[in-house]
mmCIF file of C-alpha atoms and ligand atoms in Angstrom:
data_model
loop_
_atom_site.group_PDB
_atom_site.id
_atom_site.type_symbol
_atom_site.label_atom_id
_atom_site.label_comp_id
_atom_site.label_asym_id
_atom_site.label_seq_id
_atom_site.Cartn_x
_atom_site.Cartn_y
_atom_site.Cartn_z
ATOM 1 C CA LEU F 1046 121.742 95.447 -29.827
ATOM 2 C CA GLY F 1047 121.344 99.406 -30.334
ATOM 3 C CA ARG F 1048 117.889 99.062 -27.761
ATOM 4 C CA PHE F 1049 120.660 97.534 -25.154
ATOM 5 C CA SER F 1050 122.995 100.246 -25.220
ATOM 6 C CA PHE F 1051 120.561 102.381 -23.136
ATOM 7 C CA TRP F 1052 122.718 100.366 -20.231
ATOM 8 C CA GLY F 1053 125.353 98.011 -21.548
ATOM 9 C CA GLU F 1054 128.072 99.675 -23.659
ATOM 10 C CA TYR F 1055 129.559 98.304 -26.469
ATOM 11 C CA ILE F 1056 133.153 96.584 -26.343
ATOM 12 C CA THR F 1057 134.626 97.523 -29.343
ATOM 13 C CA GLY F 1058 137.615 95.790 -31.043
ATOM 14 C CA SER F 1059 136.418 92.213 -31.777
ATOM 15 C CA THR F 1060 134.634 90.916 -34.523
ATOM 16 C CA PHE F 1061 131.846 91.465 -33.419
ATOM 17 C CA PRO F 1062 130.496 94.263 -31.511
ATOM 18 C CA ARG F 1063 129.744 92.000 -27.395
ATOM 19 C CA VAL F 1064 127.854 94.444 -24.856
ATOM 20 C CA LYS F 1065 129.070 94.404 -21.550
ATOM 21 C CA GLU F 1066 126.377 93.324 -18.948
ATOM 22 C CA SER F 1067 125.757 96.068 -16.262
ATOM 23 C CA PRO F 1068 123.240 95.488 -14.346
ATOM 24 C CA MET F 1069 119.377 97.866 -15.429
ATOM 25 C CA LYS F 1070 118.963 101.285 -13.115
ATOM 26 C CA PHE F 1071 114.994 101.891 -12.645
ATOM 27 C CA ARG F 1072 113.584 105.383 -10.943
ATOM 28 C CA VAL F 1073 110.020 105.459 -9.789
ATOM 29 C CA GLN F 1074 108.165 108.490 -9.548
ATOM 30 C CA LEU F 1075 105.561 109.554 -8.117
ATOM 31 C CA VAL F 1076 103.808 112.729 -10.425
ATOM 32 C CA VAL F 1077 101.161 114.891 -8.671
ATOM 33 C CA CYS F 1078 98.606 116.421 -11.582
ATOM 34 C CA THR F 1079 95.910 119.020 -11.372
ATOM 35 C CA ALA F 1080 92.292 118.505 -11.679
ATOM 36 C CA GLU F 1081 93.203 118.771 -15.389
ATOM 37 C CA GLY F 1082 95.591 115.885 -15.561
ATOM 38 C CA GLN F 1083 99.248 118.284 -16.380
ATOM 39 C CA ALA F 1084 101.893 116.767 -14.315
ATOM 40 C CA GLU F 1085 102.685 119.326 -11.119
ATOM 41 C CA THR F 1086 105.420 117.391 -9.013
ATOM 42 C CA SER F 1087 106.913 114.541 -9.325
ATOM 43 C CA TYR F 1088 109.114 112.403 -6.346
ATOM 44 C CA GLU F 1089 111.610 109.712 -6.012
ATOM 45 C CA VAL F 1090 109.666 107.010 -5.035
ATOM 46 C CA ALA F 1091 112.752 103.965 -5.362
ATOM 47 C CA GLU F 1092 116.094 103.528 -7.336
ATOM 48 C CA LEU F 1093 116.463 100.155 -8.330
ATOM 49 C CA GLU F 1094 119.483 98.448 -9.726
ATOM 50 C CA LYS F 1095 118.144 95.095 -11.539
ATOM 51 C CA ASP F 1096 120.492 92.572 -13.037
ATOM 52 C CA TYR F 1097 119.242 90.088 -15.900
ATOM 53 C CA GLN F 1098 121.822 86.668 -15.497
ATOM 54 C CA GLN F 1099 119.286 84.833 -13.600
ATOM 55 C CA ILE F 1100 115.508 83.616 -13.461
ATOM 56 C CA GLU F 1101 115.843 85.098 -9.097
ATOM 57 C CA GLN F 1102 116.466 88.606 -10.568
ATOM 58 C CA LEU F 1103 113.328 89.298 -12.678
ATOM 59 C CA GLY F 1104 111.191 91.317 -11.192
ATOM 60 C CA LEU F 1105 110.615 92.523 -7.942
ATOM 61 C CA THR F 1106 112.082 90.843 -4.351
ATOM 62 C CA LEU F 1107 108.775 90.340 -1.418
ATOM 63 C CA ALA F 1108 111.761 92.780 0.261
ATOM 64 C CA GLU F 1109 111.873 95.407 -3.182
ATOM 65 C CA ALA F 1110 107.995 95.505 -2.999
ATOM 66 C CA LYS F 1111 107.540 95.780 0.424
ATOM 67 C CA HIS F 1112 109.644 98.993 0.412
ATOM 68 C CA LEU F 1113 107.887 100.444 -2.702
ATOM 69 C CA LEU F 1114 104.510 100.364 -1.103
ATOM 70 C CA LYS F 1115 105.666 101.956 1.924
ATOM 71 C CA GLN F 1116 107.333 104.343 0.341
ATOM 72 C CA LEU F 1117 104.311 105.430 -2.190
ATOM 73 C CA GLN F 1118 102.170 105.078 0.509
ATOM 74 C CA GLN F 1119 104.399 107.744 3.039
ATOM 75 C CA HIS F 1120 104.129 110.812 -0.406
ATOM 76 C CA LEU F 1121 100.420 109.725 -1.339
ATOM 77 C CA VAL F 1122 99.205 109.926 2.448
ATOM 78 C CA GLU F 1123 101.242 113.114 3.025
ATOM 79 C CA GLN F 1124 99.878 114.607 -0.220
ATOM 80 C CA GLN F 1125 96.402 113.807 0.864
ATOM 81 C CA ALA F 1126 97.262 115.044 4.730
ATOM 82 C CA ALA F 1127 98.698 117.765 3.405
ATOM 83 C CA ALA F 1128 95.898 118.533 1.313
ATOM 84 C CA PHE F 1129 93.524 118.203 4.312
ATOM 85 C CA VAL F 1130 95.480 120.266 5.900
ATOM 86 C CA LEU F 1131 95.930 123.470 3.404
ATOM 87 C CA ARG F 1132 91.101 123.902 3.004
ATOM 88 C CA ARG F 1133 91.760 124.302 6.930
ATOM 89 C CA SER F 1134 94.687 127.253 6.993
ATOM 90 C CA GLN F 1135 93.203 129.669 6.560
ATOM 91 C CA CYS F 1136 90.083 132.051 8.475
ATOM 92 C CA PRO F 1137 86.910 130.627 6.921
ATOM 93 C CA ALA F 1138 85.146 134.537 7.774
ATOM 94 C CA CYS F 1139 87.843 136.971 7.452
ATOM 95 C CA GLY F 1140 89.744 134.104 5.229
ATOM 96 C CA LEU F 1141 93.010 135.292 6.563
ATOM 97 C CA PRO F 1142 95.846 132.428 7.193
ATOM 98 C CA PHE F 1143 96.122 130.669 10.676
ATOM 99 C CA GLN F 1144 98.951 131.747 12.585
ATOM 100 C CA ILE F 1145 100.974 128.382 13.391
ATOM 101 C CA LYS F 1146 101.343 128.126 16.959
ATOM 102 C CA GLU F 1147 103.542 124.926 16.778
ATOM 103 C CA ARG F 1148 104.745 121.910 14.059
ATOM 104 C CA THR F 1149 103.684 118.618 15.220
ATOM 105 C CA THR F 1150 103.596 114.970 14.157
ATOM 106 C CA ARG F 1151 100.993 112.370 14.291
ATOM 107 C CA THR F 1152 101.929 108.492 13.436
ATOM 108 C CA VAL F 1153 99.142 106.688 11.190
ATOM 109 C CA HIS F 1154 99.355 102.850 11.022
ATOM 110 C CA THR F 1155 98.460 101.577 7.351
ATOM 111 C CA LEU F 1156 98.438 98.275 5.654
ATOM 112 C CA PHE F 1157 101.639 99.774 3.980
ATOM 113 C CA GLY F 1158 103.398 101.097 6.920
ATOM 114 C CA THR F 1159 103.339 103.358 9.396
ATOM 115 C CA LEU F 1160 103.371 107.173 7.981
ATOM 116 C CA THR F 1161 104.301 109.662 9.889
ATOM 117 C CA LEU F 1162 102.566 112.989 9.127
ATOM 118 C CA PRO F 1163 102.958 117.127 9.843
ATOM 119 C CA SER F 1164 100.513 118.009 11.805
ATOM 120 C CA PRO F 1165 100.700 122.012 12.695
ATOM 121 C CA ARG F 1166 98.732 123.262 15.143
ATOM 122 C CA PHE F 1167 97.334 127.159 14.207
ATOM 123 C CA PHE F 1168 96.047 129.791 16.605
ATOM 124 C CA HIS F 1169 92.398 130.136 15.473
ATOM 125 C CA CYS F 1170 91.593 133.444 14.082
ATOM 126 C CA ARG F 1171 90.965 137.187 16.398
ATOM 127 C CA CYS F 1172 88.240 137.495 14.197
ATOM 128 C CA GLN F 1173 85.891 134.814 16.208
ATOM 129 C CA THR F 1174 85.362 134.294 19.761
ATOM 130 C CA SER F 1175 87.058 130.844 20.799
ATOM 131 C CA GLN F 1176 87.196 129.434 24.209
ATOM 132 C CA ALA F 1177 90.339 127.383 22.409
ATOM 133 C CA THR F 1178 93.133 129.748 20.988
ATOM 134 C CA THR F 1179 94.744 126.472 18.974
ATOM 135 C CA PHE F 1180 93.193 123.550 17.358
ATOM 136 C CA ARG F 1181 94.790 120.867 14.866
ATOM 137 C CA PRO F 1182 93.113 119.930 12.042
ATOM 138 C CA LEU F 1183 94.598 116.904 10.899
ATOM 139 C CA PRO F 1184 92.864 115.129 14.289
ATOM 140 C CA ALA F 1185 89.418 115.706 12.156
ATOM 141 C CA LEU F 1186 90.624 113.356 9.032
ATOM 142 C CA LEU F 1187 93.033 110.849 11.135
ATOM 143 C CA THR F 1188 89.643 109.883 13.456
ATOM 144 C CA ALA F 1189 91.931 106.547 14.585
ATOM 145 C CA SER F 1190 95.821 105.508 14.961
ATOM 146 C CA THR F 1191 95.489 102.696 12.053
ATOM 147 C CA THR F 1192 92.855 102.942 8.921
ATOM 148 C CA PRO F 1193 90.099 101.288 8.468
ATOM 149 C CA GLU F 1194 91.866 98.404 6.011
ATOM 150 C CA LEU F 1195 94.481 97.424 8.220
ATOM 151 C CA LEU F 1196 91.621 96.310 10.917
ATOM 152 C CA PHE F 1197 89.676 94.509 8.445
ATOM 153 C CA ILE F 1198 92.782 92.645 7.180
ATOM 154 C CA GLU F 1199 94.344 92.531 10.757
ATOM 155 C CA THR F 1200 90.776 90.334 11.694
ATOM 156 C CA LYS F 1201 90.028 89.153 8.838
ATOM 157 C CA TRP F 1202 93.077 86.589 9.550
ATOM 158 C CA ALA F 1203 93.095 86.837 13.737
ATOM 159 C CA SER F 1204 89.941 85.315 13.078
ATOM 160 C CA LEU F 1205 92.119 82.175 11.155
ATOM 161 C CA LEU F 1206 94.239 82.249 12.950
ATOM 162 C CA SER F 1207 96.343 83.009 16.277
ATOM 163 C CA TYR F 1208 97.373 86.407 17.146
ATOM 164 C CA GLY F 1209 100.830 85.987 16.434
ATOM 165 C CA LEU F 1210 100.728 84.269 13.720
ATOM 166 C CA THR F 1211 99.015 86.939 11.973
ATOM 167 C CA THR F 1212 100.896 89.185 12.998
ATOM 168 C CA ARG F 1213 103.835 86.761 11.232
ATOM 169 C CA VAL F 1214 101.823 86.845 8.061
ATOM 170 C CA LEU F 1215 101.030 90.096 8.294
ATOM 171 C CA LYS F 1216 105.038 91.198 8.294
ATOM 172 C CA ASP F 1217 105.712 88.517 5.612
ATOM 173 C CA PHE F 1218 103.900 90.327 2.697
ATOM 174 C CA LEU F 1219 103.451 93.808 4.037
ATOM 175 C CA PRO F 1220 105.435 96.787 4.789
ATOM 176 C CA VAL F 1221 103.189 97.026 8.304
ATOM 177 C CA ASP F 1222 105.371 97.845 11.387
ATOM 178 C CA GLU F 1223 107.936 96.022 12.713
ATOM 179 C CA THR F 1224 106.285 95.776 16.267
ATOM 180 C CA LEU F 1225 102.825 95.430 15.221
ATOM 181 C CA ASN F 1226 102.483 92.462 17.781
ATOM 182 C CA ALA F 1227 100.450 90.084 18.690
ATOM 183 C CA THR F 1228 98.859 91.857 21.618
ATOM 184 C CA THR F 1229 98.222 95.286 18.712
ATOM 185 C CA VAL F 1230 96.316 92.510 16.923
ATOM 186 C CA GLN F 1231 94.397 91.420 20.389
ATOM 187 C CA ASN F 1232 93.121 94.438 20.891
ATOM 188 C CA HIS F 1233 92.014 95.368 17.141
ATOM 189 C CA THR F 1234 90.452 92.176 16.826
ATOM 190 C CA LEU F 1235 88.806 92.451 20.238
ATOM 191 C CA ALA F 1236 87.339 95.809 19.035
ATOM 192 C CA VAL F 1237 86.119 95.101 16.420
ATOM 193 C CA ALA F 1238 84.296 92.196 17.899
ATOM 194 C CA GLN F 1239 82.602 94.384 20.429
ATOM 195 C CA ARG F 1240 81.835 96.891 17.827
ATOM 196 C CA CYS F 1241 80.277 94.042 15.635
ATOM 197 C CA GLU F 1242 78.743 92.616 18.142
ATOM 198 C CA GLU F 1243 77.039 96.386 19.304
ATOM 199 C CA GLU F 1244 75.234 96.254 15.747
ATOM 200 C CA LEU F 1245 73.673 93.125 16.778
ATOM 201 C CA GLY F 1246 71.048 94.683 18.723
ATOM 202 C CA GLU F 1247 69.190 93.711 21.405
ATOM 203 C CA GLU F 1248 68.526 89.082 20.634
ATOM 204 C CA LEU F 1249 65.121 88.101 19.160
ATOM 205 C CA VAL F 1250 61.972 86.243 21.275
ATOM 206 C CA VAL F 1251 61.330 84.422 19.012
ATOM 207 C CA SER F 1252 57.341 83.336 18.720
ATOM 208 C CA ALA F 1253 56.201 80.927 16.410
ATOM 209 C CA ASP F 1254 52.127 82.799 16.445
ATOM 210 C CA LYS F 1255 54.414 85.909 14.956
ATOM 211 C CA CYS F 1256 54.885 84.444 12.189
ATOM 212 C CA PRO F 1257 53.337 83.162 9.226
ATOM 213 C CA LYS F 1258 52.639 78.967 10.020
ATOM 214 C CA ASP F 1259 54.067 76.138 8.316
ATOM 215 C CA GLY F 1260 52.188 76.322 4.837
ATOM 216 C CA SER F 1261 51.173 79.485 4.295
ATOM 217 C CA LEU F 1262 51.684 80.832 0.474
ATOM 218 C CA SER F 1263 55.068 82.568 1.322
ATOM 219 C CA SER F 1264 56.728 79.850 2.938
ATOM 220 C CA ARG F 1265 55.355 77.313 0.676
ATOM 221 C CA LEU F 1266 57.092 79.695 -2.847
ATOM 222 C CA GLU F 1267 60.488 80.293 -1.405
ATOM 223 C CA GLU F 1268 63.051 77.436 -0.776
ATOM 224 C CA PRO F 1269 64.167 75.661 2.172
ATOM 225 C CA ILE F 1270 67.673 76.884 3.379
ATOM 226 C CA ALA F 1271 69.695 74.505 4.994
ATOM 227 C CA VAL F 1272 71.850 75.181 8.241
ATOM 228 C CA GLY F 1273 73.862 72.357 9.169
ATOM 229 C CA LEU F 1274 74.994 72.191 12.819
ATOM 230 C CA ASP F 1275 77.546 70.792 15.207
ATOM 231 C CA GLY F 1276 79.283 70.963 18.619
ATOM 232 C CA GLY F 1277 82.484 70.060 19.921
ATOM 233 C CA TYR F 1278 83.734 70.764 23.462
ATOM 234 C CA VAL F 1279 86.950 72.883 23.826
ATOM 235 C CA ARG F 1280 88.833 73.069 27.222
ATOM 236 C CA ASP F 1281 88.630 75.888 29.243
ATOM 237 C CA TRP F 1282 91.432 78.193 28.989
ATOM 238 C CA GLU F 1283 91.550 79.866 32.693
ATOM 239 C CA GLN F 1284 89.888 76.695 34.290
ATOM 240 C CA LYS F 1285 91.434 73.771 32.009
ATOM 241 C CA GLN F 1286 89.244 70.267 34.197
ATOM 242 C CA CYS F 1287 85.952 72.613 32.314
ATOM 243 C CA HIS F 1288 85.193 72.035 29.333
ATOM 244 C CA PHE F 1289 82.813 74.263 27.083
ATOM 245 C CA GLU F 1290 80.281 73.319 23.794
ATOM 246 C CA VAL F 1291 81.107 75.513 20.961
ATOM 247 C CA ILE F 1292 78.154 75.421 18.431
ATOM 248 C CA VAL F 1293 79.493 75.965 14.790
ATOM 249 C CA GLY F 1294 77.104 76.311 11.493
ATOM 250 C CA LYS F 1295 76.801 76.694 7.857
ATOM 251 C CA SER F 1296 73.956 78.197 6.279
ATOM 252 C CA VAL F 1297 73.296 77.078 3.137
ATOM 253 C CA PRO F 1298 71.275 78.955 0.783
ATOM 254 C CA ALA F 1299 70.344 77.464 -2.623
ATOM 255 C CA ASN F 1300 71.683 80.602 -4.744
ATOM 256 C CA GLN F 1301 74.079 82.011 -2.261
ATOM 257 C CA PRO F 1302 77.700 80.796 -0.873
ATOM 258 C CA ALA F 1303 77.920 79.890 2.327
ATOM 259 C CA LYS F 1304 78.344 81.590 5.423
ATOM 260 C CA CYS F 1305 79.832 80.201 8.412
ATOM 261 C CA PHE F 1306 78.654 80.938 11.736
ATOM 262 C CA GLY F 1307 79.626 79.688 15.900
ATOM 263 C CA PHE F 1308 78.527 80.560 18.860
ATOM 264 C CA VAL F 1309 78.266 78.927 22.692
ATOM 265 C CA GLN F 1310 75.391 78.874 23.829
ATOM 266 C CA THR F 1311 76.176 79.087 27.918
ATOM 267 C CA TYR F 1312 78.006 82.431 26.837
ATOM 268 C CA ASP F 1313 76.094 84.041 24.047
ATOM 269 C CA ALA F 1314 73.000 86.429 25.667
ATOM 270 C CA LYS F 1315 72.169 86.725 21.552
ATOM 271 C CA PRO F 1316 72.514 83.001 19.167
ATOM 272 C CA THR F 1317 69.378 84.187 17.739
ATOM 273 C CA ARG F 1318 70.376 87.513 16.516
ATOM 274 C CA ARG F 1319 72.770 86.143 15.702
ATOM 275 C CA LEU F 1320 71.186 83.476 13.078
ATOM 276 C CA GLY F 1321 69.546 86.086 11.476
ATOM 277 C CA ALA F 1322 72.138 88.648 11.311
ATOM 278 C CA LEU F 1323 73.687 86.242 9.190
ATOM 279 C CA LEU F 1324 70.592 84.802 7.321
ATOM 280 C CA GLN F 1325 69.862 88.087 6.711
ATOM 281 C CA SER F 1326 73.322 89.297 5.140
ATOM 282 C CA GLN F 1327 72.973 85.860 2.565
ATOM 283 C CA GLY F 1328 69.068 87.725 1.215
ATOM 284 C CA VAL F 1329 67.221 85.500 3.730
ATOM 285 C CA GLN F 1330 63.631 86.366 4.493
ATOM 286 C CA ASP F 1331 62.249 85.947 8.226
ATOM 287 C CA THR F 1332 59.541 84.129 6.042
ATOM 288 C CA GLN F 1333 61.396 81.638 4.456
ATOM 289 C CA PRO F 1334 61.586 77.948 5.610
ATOM 290 C CA LEU F 1335 64.743 76.285 7.373
ATOM 291 C CA THR F 1336 66.193 73.277 7.764
ATOM 292 C CA PHE F 1337 68.368 72.286 10.498
ATOM 293 C CA LEU F 1338 70.829 69.472 10.078
ATOM 294 C CA SER F 1339 72.989 68.200 12.896
ATOM 295 C CA ASP F 1340 74.267 65.128 14.477
ATOM 296 C CA GLY F 1341 71.061 64.914 17.004
ATOM 297 C CA GLY F 1342 73.161 65.519 20.171
ATOM 298 C CA GLU F 1343 71.244 66.933 23.299
ATOM 299 C CA THR F 1344 72.091 70.381 22.740
ATOM 300 C CA VAL F 1345 71.852 70.810 19.628
ATOM 301 C CA ARG F 1346 68.884 69.305 19.145
ATOM 302 C CA ASN F 1347 67.496 71.964 20.885
ATOM 303 C CA LEU F 1348 68.545 74.746 18.806
ATOM 304 C CA PRO F 1349 66.184 75.474 16.130
ATOM 305 C CA GLY F 1350 62.998 76.142 17.636
ATOM 306 C CA GLN F 1351 64.860 78.454 20.037
ATOM 307 C CA LEU F 1352 66.466 79.667 16.484
ATOM 308 C CA HIS F 1353 63.648 79.953 14.028
ATOM 309 C CA PRO F 1354 60.344 78.682 14.568
ATOM 310 C CA GLN F 1355 59.526 77.329 11.527
ATOM 311 C CA ALA F 1356 62.817 75.568 11.791
ATOM 312 C CA THR F 1357 62.343 71.464 10.216
ATOM 313 C CA HIS F 1358 65.292 69.710 12.451
ATOM 314 C CA LEU F 1359 66.598 66.137 10.222
ATOM 315 C CA ILE F 1360 69.773 64.403 11.811
ATOM 316 C CA ASP F 1361 72.184 64.293 8.755
ATOM 317 C CA TRP F 1362 72.586 61.017 7.376
ATOM 318 C CA PHE F 1363 76.057 60.036 8.697
ATOM 319 C CA HIS F 1364 74.951 60.154 11.803
ATOM 320 C CA LEU F 1365 72.220 58.545 11.101
ATOM 321 C CA THR F 1366 73.674 55.619 10.035
ATOM 322 C CA MET F 1367 76.322 55.957 12.521
ATOM 323 C CA ARG F 1368 73.407 55.335 15.505
ATOM 324 C CA VAL F 1369 71.813 52.284 13.019
ATOM 325 C CA THR F 1370 75.492 50.923 13.036
ATOM 326 C CA VAL F 1371 75.615 51.048 17.401
ATOM 327 C CA LEU F 1372 72.544 49.216 16.810
ATOM 328 C CA GLY F 1373 74.177 46.560 15.040
ATOM 329 C CA GLN F 1374 76.906 45.959 17.490
ATOM 330 C CA TYR F 1375 74.090 45.400 19.858
ATOM 331 C CA LEU F 1376 72.336 42.739 17.726
ATOM 332 C CA LYS F 1377 75.293 40.850 17.124
ATOM 333 C CA GLY F 1378 75.062 40.083 21.172
ATOM 334 C CA LEU F 1379 71.306 39.358 20.678
ATOM 335 C CA ILE F 1380 72.321 36.747 18.143
ATOM 336 C CA ARG F 1381 75.145 35.013 19.488
ATOM 337 C CA LEU F 1382 72.278 34.181 22.393
ATOM 338 C CA ASN F 1383 69.959 33.123 20.251
ATOM 339 C CA ARG F 1384 70.597 32.990 17.030
ATOM 340 C CA GLU F 1385 67.273 32.932 15.427
ATOM 341 C CA VAL F 1386 65.279 35.831 16.843
ATOM 342 C CA GLY F 1387 68.689 37.374 16.639
ATOM 343 C CA GLU F 1388 68.843 37.514 12.691
ATOM 344 C CA VAL F 1389 65.120 38.159 12.978
ATOM 345 C CA ILE F 1390 66.058 41.464 14.865
ATOM 346 C CA GLN F 1391 68.900 42.181 12.962
ATOM 347 C CA LYS F 1392 66.577 42.252 9.148
ATOM 348 C CA THR F 1393 64.175 44.595 11.084
ATOM 349 C CA LEU F 1394 67.246 47.086 12.008
ATOM 350 C CA GLU F 1395 68.125 47.246 8.189
ATOM 351 C CA SER F 1396 65.221 47.076 7.303
ATOM 352 C CA VAL F 1397 64.461 50.434 9.067
ATOM 353 C CA LYS F 1398 68.104 51.593 7.346
ATOM 354 C CA TRP F 1399 66.494 51.254 3.743
ATOM 355 C CA LEU F 1400 62.731 52.487 5.174
ATOM 356 C CA LEU F 1401 64.891 55.932 6.536
ATOM 357 C CA TRP F 1402 67.131 56.503 3.276
ATOM 358 C CA HIS F 1403 63.990 55.939 0.825
ATOM 359 C CA GLY F 1404 62.015 58.631 3.196
ATOM 360 C CA LYS F 1405 59.512 56.483 4.327
ATOM 361 C CA VAL F 1406 60.382 57.155 7.912
ATOM 362 C CA ASP F 1407 55.900 56.271 9.214
ATOM 363 C CA LYS F 1408 57.359 52.887 8.088
ATOM 364 C CA ALA F 1409 60.305 53.661 10.018
ATOM 365 C CA LEU F 1410 59.291 54.446 13.344
ATOM 366 C CA ALA F 1411 56.770 51.176 12.787
ATOM 367 C CA ARG F 1412 59.676 48.854 12.162
ATOM 368 C CA LEU F 1413 61.523 50.500 15.109
ATOM 369 C CA ARG F 1414 58.483 50.045 17.366
ATOM 370 C CA ASP F 1415 58.636 46.143 16.308
ATOM 371 C CA LEU F 1416 62.270 45.962 17.070
ATOM 372 C CA ASP F 1417 61.658 47.831 20.271
ATOM 373 C CA GLN F 1418 59.417 45.133 21.100
ATOM 374 C CA ARG F 1419 61.120 42.014 20.200
ATOM 375 C CA ILE F 1420 64.176 43.049 21.963
ATOM 376 C CA ASN F 1421 62.330 42.186 25.640
ATOM 377 C CA HIS F 1422 62.976 38.299 24.736
ATOM 378 C CA PHE F 1423 66.299 39.361 25.469
ATOM 379 C CA ALA F 1424 65.781 41.675 28.648
ATOM 380 C CA ASP F 1425 66.779 38.724 31.086
ATOM 381 C CA SER F 1426 69.552 37.009 29.302
ATOM 382 C CA TYR F 1427 71.487 39.779 27.455
ATOM 383 C CA LEU F 1428 74.137 41.905 29.985
ATOM 384 C CA ARG F 1429 73.437 45.669 27.887
ATOM 385 C CA PHE F 1430 70.001 44.885 27.387
ATOM 386 C CA PRO F 1431 69.498 48.284 29.565
ATOM 387 C CA GLN F 1432 72.501 50.492 26.628
ATOM 388 C CA LEU F 1433 70.563 48.422 23.793
ATOM 389 C CA LYS F 1434 66.632 49.911 25.234
ATOM 390 C CA ASN F 1435 68.316 53.136 25.434
ATOM 391 C CA ALA F 1436 69.564 53.093 21.640
ATOM 392 C CA VAL F 1437 66.280 51.652 21.038
ATOM 393 C CA GLN F 1438 64.276 54.547 21.999
HETATM 394 ZN ZN1 ZN O 2901 89.256 135.712 10.179
#
């Protein structure tokens, strides 16, 4: 029990010494050290008083953690900024300290709070001829009012959630500025997006003759990369009756983590460059063959050729069987009209599906042509014949 005596007091007089339980007190300090590791100056970061009777009293609360982080950040950055200014507070030519014109402050938004830092304005030294009479050193360090890490987290979350939810999430977990709002996050995100866009460079013109032909040594050596594509229609925010198609995809190299991408074909001027940058970031070689998997939709179908000259395009099995199922529905109508002929056609369709699953494409196509002929039997009797014909072809 002796080791509890730091914060408890023995109450004597009874048979056994009893400890009066009072909250524990903690002090968190930041110690600035010299280059040799000697403690130089210490700063009080926070004081904590913690009880220890119940599980919810254990450790830091979120509020305490946020407060602690914010205080720590303020002290740390203050030290760094002061060191930066100190190195620039004397004339590099004659060594005289600059005269202070005024003491101003500068605000910077960080992941761990909005900080206010001293930013003195100095007179230039008389030994130098300078156009401006005064200057402030700190802006050379604070080149933006928001630190890159805060921008990164804001943008990352804003790409997953709404701007409003992003601010709520950030405020929940981090001591970011209480005034952070959806508009700020939106402005930051769009600015980052604009910067990424500028880094992307000009759109590529894909031409098949610039790349090695299929079956060349390099493309045979490298494993094909699977890229899944799908399109979905989204309502236009401004013109509610208009829709536009968003294409989303996922590139899945054999031994690399998958990455997603998305764009709007009618809006995006650089879809090829965008996919190229994504594949490059996954370490994919230009010559590596690509296999696109999609639902086979009209717009998505034209993409692979545009995006990559050596692309192979496959309809994924889910969408392929969906088409077979649709055909099967029509055939039920044929069976009602003529059981015998209808069932033969149905058997043909079943064998088409079997052949496709086993990769026997030529045979499957031959069987489909056969099916295409056989359905002509119902050209006059089946009401939905044009639709059936269309679906088969
Ligand atoms: Zn000087």
